[in-house]
């Protein structure tokens, strides 16, 4: 089944404790992206990747890192999480930047 | 600045009724417009996509329209069902030198009641 998977689905952590949210797709898509979704603000792009070893900042990249060492994986790294990064995170993939398939989401709470 | 505005912010209708959601955008240069449905706790799922030359696109009980001149789009839901309760997000794509850039609306929260 074609899908985008994210892990973990739910995470509660404390300020400053490094964490990684994994994202994997099995559709051989070149384009992958991370978003955060906050009430009243909609989806905002954090980082995106056009292909392996190619990443670029989205609209809200501060406090986040990504890597794209393999085509199928695009992990999101929070080196030192802060409470303002409490949010719902979505990974998405697509053949182009338009037709995006979203993962199920990761709800992160930073205390 | 590229922007996408959706209205209403929220809507409650009775099962079986029709409704129309609105999307106004100021995105340039326009590439395409897509409507997504997002169920609570899930990722968005694409419903329709329209390019500049398309006025109407249907997907079952969902019909999207696009007026590229006035930069407006609507999503019409016919004979609503309880399962239509979700957030509906309008996304407009702009063509840039580095590829297409997406601008997301904040969504319309639809609740269908018995």
Short mmCIF file of C-alpha atoms in Angstrom, two decimals:
data_model
loop_
_atom_site.label_atom_id
_atom_site.label_comp_id
_atom_site.label_asym_id
_atom_site.label_seq_id
_atom_site.Cartn_x
_atom_site.Cartn_y
_atom_site.Cartn_z
CA UNK A 1 0.00 0.00 0.00
CA UNK A 2 1.34 3.40 -1.02
CA UNK A 3 1.79 5.49 2.07
CA UNK A 4 3.74 7.98 4.13
CA UNK A 5 4.54 6.85 7.65
CA UNK A 6 5.61 8.92 10.62
CA UNK A 7 6.95 7.91 14.01
CA UNK A 8 6.17 8.51 16.71
CA UNK A 9 2.52 9.53 16.38
CA UNK A 10 2.50 11.15 19.79
CA UNK A 11 5.40 12.49 21.83
CA UNK A 12 5.67 14.39 25.08
CA UNK A 13 9.13 15.67 25.92
CA UNK A 14 10.88 18.34 27.93
CA UNK A 15 12.65 21.50 26.87
CA UNK A 16 16.13 20.91 25.50
CA UNK A 17 15.94 17.17 25.00
CA UNK A 18 16.89 16.35 21.42
CA UNK A 19 14.35 14.39 19.43
CA UNK A 20 13.84 13.02 15.93
CA UNK A 21 10.59 12.40 14.13
CA UNK A 22 11.00 9.91 11.32
CA UNK A 23 9.22 10.02 7.98
CA UNK A 24 9.28 7.33 5.34
CA UNK A 25 7.50 6.93 1.99
CA UNK A 26 7.26 3.89 -0.27
CA UNK A 27 6.20 5.64 -3.48
CA UNK A 28 9.68 6.49 -4.79
CA UNK A 29 8.81 10.18 -4.57
CA UNK A 30 11.58 12.71 -5.05
CA UNK A 31 9.91 15.60 -3.22
CA UNK A 32 9.39 15.46 0.55
CA UNK A 33 8.38 18.13 2.98
CA UNK A 34 7.68 18.82 6.64
CA UNK A 35 4.85 21.02 7.92
CA UNK A 36 3.58 22.12 11.26
CA UNK A 37 -0.07 22.85 11.87
CA UNK A 38 -1.23 25.18 14.61
CA UNK A 39 -4.78 26.38 15.39
CA UNK A 40 -5.71 29.40 13.34
CA UNK A 41 -2.48 29.33 11.34
CA UNK A 42 -2.98 26.42 9.00
CA UNK A 43 -0.15 24.35 7.59
CA UNK A 44 3.24 26.00 7.45
CA UNK A 45 6.21 24.50 5.68
CA UNK A 46 9.32 23.88 7.78
CA UNK A 47 11.75 22.27 5.33
CA UNK A 48 11.54 20.52 2.01
CA UNK A 49 13.72 18.32 -0.13
CA UNK A 50 13.67 18.09 -3.91
CA UNK A 51 15.84 14.99 -3.96
CA UNK A 52 18.52 13.04 -2.07
CA UNK A 53 21.06 15.33 -0.41
CA UNK A 54 19.05 18.40 -1.48
CA UNK A 55 17.17 20.25 1.27
CA UNK A 56 15.93 23.79 1.63
CA UNK A 57 14.21 25.99 4.18
CA UNK A 58 10.49 26.54 4.13
CA UNK A 59 8.62 29.33 5.86
CA UNK A 60 9.38 28.41 9.50
CA UNK A 61 12.73 26.56 9.65
CA UNK A 62 14.09 28.02 12.90
CA UNK A 63 14.80 25.38 15.52
CA UNK A 64 14.58 22.47 13.09
CA UNK A 65 16.98 20.38 11.04
CA UNK A 66 16.41 17.77 8.37
CA UNK A 67 18.45 15.33 6.34
CA UNK A 68 17.84 13.40 3.11
CA UNK A 69 20.41 10.65 2.86
CA UNK A 70 18.00 8.21 1.23
CA UNK A 71 15.13 8.84 -1.12
CA UNK A 72 12.51 7.23 1.10
CA UNK A 73 13.44 8.85 4.44
CA UNK A 74 13.25 12.45 5.58
CA UNK A 75 13.68 12.79 9.36
CA UNK A 76 12.89 15.99 11.25
CA UNK A 77 15.32 16.82 14.04
CA UNK A 78 14.73 19.17 16.96
CA UNK A 79 18.15 19.68 18.56
CA UNK A 80 16.83 21.63 21.55
CA UNK A 81 13.03 21.64 21.60
CA UNK A 82 11.19 24.53 23.18
CA UNK A 83 7.53 24.88 24.21
CA UNK A 84 6.74 27.00 21.13
CA UNK A 85 7.46 23.92 19.03
CA UNK A 86 4.48 22.16 20.53
CA UNK A 87 2.43 21.44 17.45
CA UNK A 88 1.02 18.87 15.05
CA UNK A 89 3.62 17.87 12.47
CA UNK A 90 3.00 16.40 9.04
CA UNK A 91 5.40 14.87 6.58
CA UNK A 92 4.41 14.83 2.91
CA UNK A 93 5.83 13.40 -0.29
CA UNK A 94 5.12 13.79 -3.97
CA UNK A 95 6.52 13.31 -7.44
CA UNK A 96 6.40 17.07 -7.85
CA UNK A 97 5.80 19.81 -5.30
CA UNK A 98 2.07 19.81 -6.02
CA UNK A 99 0.44 16.42 -5.61
CA UNK A 100 1.37 15.80 -2.01
CA UNK A 101 0.54 12.74 0.03
CA UNK A 102 0.50 13.47 3.73
CA UNK A 103 1.46 11.23 6.60
CA UNK A 104 -0.83 10.66 9.60
CA UNK A 105 0.78 13.36 11.71
CA UNK A 106 2.87 13.54 14.88
CA UNK A 107 1.49 15.40 17.85
CA UNK A 108 4.41 16.86 19.80
CA UNK A 109 4.19 18.45 23.24
CA UNK A 110 7.24 20.16 24.69
CA UNK A 111 6.98 20.89 28.41
CA UNK B 1 2.80 38.54 -0.39
CA UNK B 2 0.99 35.39 -1.46
CA UNK B 3 -2.11 34.75 0.61
CA UNK B 4 -5.06 32.36 0.66
CA UNK B 5 -8.16 33.28 2.62
CA UNK B 6 -11.00 30.88 3.30
CA UNK B 7 -14.53 31.50 4.48
CA UNK B 8 -16.41 30.77 6.53
CA UNK B 9 -14.01 29.76 9.29
CA UNK B 10 -16.53 27.19 10.50
CA UNK B 11 -19.88 25.89 9.39
CA UNK B 12 -22.57 23.61 10.81
CA UNK B 13 -25.15 22.05 8.51
CA UNK B 14 -27.75 19.30 8.71
CA UNK B 15 -27.17 15.99 7.04
CA UNK B 16 -28.46 15.95 3.50
CA UNK B 17 -28.07 19.69 2.97
CA UNK B 18 -25.71 21.31 0.48
CA UNK B 19 -23.01 23.81 1.34
CA UNK B 20 -20.40 25.96 -0.37
CA UNK B 21 -16.98 26.89 0.94
CA UNK B 22 -15.05 29.85 -0.39
CA UNK B 23 -11.39 30.46 -1.15
CA UNK B 24 -9.90 33.79 -2.26
CA UNK B 25 -6.26 34.02 -3.17
CA UNK B 26 -3.59 36.51 -4.10
CA UNK B 27 -0.96 34.14 -5.41
CA UNK B 28 1.17 34.92 -8.40
CA UNK B 29 2.14 33.54 -10.80
CA UNK B 30 -0.70 31.07 -10.46
CA UNK B 31 -0.04 27.43 -11.26
CA UNK B 32 -2.94 25.46 -9.79
CA UNK B 33 -5.43 25.31 -6.93
CA UNK B 34 -6.18 22.27 -4.86
CA UNK B 35 -8.79 21.46 -2.22
CA UNK B 36 -7.86 19.07 0.59
CA UNK B 37 -10.05 17.33 3.15
CA UNK B 38 -8.55 16.79 6.57
CA UNK B 39 -10.33 14.52 9.02
CA UNK B 40 -9.63 15.11 12.69
CA UNK B 41 -6.31 13.57 13.69
CA UNK B 42 -5.34 12.69 10.13
CA UNK B 43 -3.29 14.16 7.32
CA UNK B 44 -4.93 16.14 4.50
CA UNK B 45 -6.16 14.22 1.47
CA UNK B 46 -6.46 15.80 -1.95
CA UNK B 47 -10.01 16.20 -3.33
CA UNK B 48 -9.55 18.20 -6.53
CA UNK B 49 -6.91 20.10 -8.46
CA UNK B 50 -7.57 22.80 -11.05
CA UNK B 51 -5.26 24.62 -13.40
CA UNK B 52 -5.75 28.06 -14.88
CA UNK B 53 -7.89 26.86 -17.78
CA UNK B 54 -10.27 24.72 -15.72
CA UNK B 55 -13.51 26.19 -14.36
CA UNK B 56 -15.04 23.17 -12.69
CA UNK B 57 -13.81 19.85 -11.34
CA UNK B 58 -15.91 17.21 -9.62
CA UNK B 59 -15.06 14.33 -7.33
CA UNK B 60 -18.23 12.53 -6.35
CA UNK B 61 -20.36 14.87 -4.25
CA UNK B 62 -17.59 17.47 -4.22
CA UNK B 63 -17.49 20.09 -6.98
CA UNK B 64 -14.82 22.76 -7.11
CA UNK B 65 -14.99 25.88 -9.24
CA UNK B 66 -12.29 28.31 -10.19
CA UNK B 67 -12.52 31.89 -11.45
CA UNK B 68 -8.95 32.81 -12.30
CA UNK B 69 -9.95 36.36 -13.20
CA UNK B 70 -11.35 37.19 -9.78
CA UNK B 71 -8.97 34.75 -8.06
CA UNK B 72 -11.75 32.91 -6.32
CA UNK B 73 -12.56 29.26 -5.87
CA UNK B 74 -15.43 27.44 -4.22
CA UNK B 75 -16.01 23.91 -3.03
CA UNK B 76 -19.62 22.76 -3.19
CA UNK B 77 -20.69 19.70 -1.23
CA UNK B 78 -23.93 18.10 -2.30
CA UNK B 79 -26.21 16.02 -0.05
CA UNK B 80 -23.85 16.21 2.89
CA UNK B 81 -23.10 13.17 5.03
CA UNK B 82 -21.83 12.85 8.58
CA UNK B 83 -18.51 11.69 7.15
CA UNK B 84 -18.09 15.05 5.45
CA UNK B 85 -17.35 16.56 8.86
CA UNK B 86 -13.76 17.70 8.49
CA UNK B 87 -11.55 20.67 7.78
CA UNK B 88 -11.35 21.71 4.12
CA UNK B 89 -8.14 23.39 3.07
CA UNK B 90 -7.53 25.43 -0.06
CA UNK B 91 -3.97 25.34 -1.37
CA UNK B 92 -2.68 27.50 -4.20
CA UNK B 93 0.51 26.78 -6.07
CA UNK B 94 2.72 29.49 -7.57
CA UNK B 95 5.35 28.86 -10.19
CA UNK B 96 8.79 29.99 -9.07
CA UNK B 97 12.31 29.58 -10.39
CA UNK B 98 12.98 26.91 -7.80
CA UNK B 99 9.82 24.96 -8.46
CA UNK B 100 6.23 25.39 -7.30
CA UNK B 101 5.58 27.19 -4.02
CA UNK B 102 2.47 26.26 -2.05
CA UNK B 103 0.38 28.69 -0.02
CA UNK B 104 -2.12 27.13 2.38
CA UNK B 105 -5.40 28.56 3.61
CA UNK B 106 -6.30 28.09 7.26
CA UNK B 107 -9.25 25.90 6.38
CA UNK B 108 -13.00 25.79 6.91
CA UNK B 109 -14.16 23.51 9.71
CA UNK B 110 -17.35 21.78 8.59
CA UNK B 111 -19.61 19.88 10.95
CA UNK B 112 -22.52 17.86 9.61
CA UNK B 113 -25.20 17.05 12.16
CA UNK B 114 -28.26 14.81 12.22
#
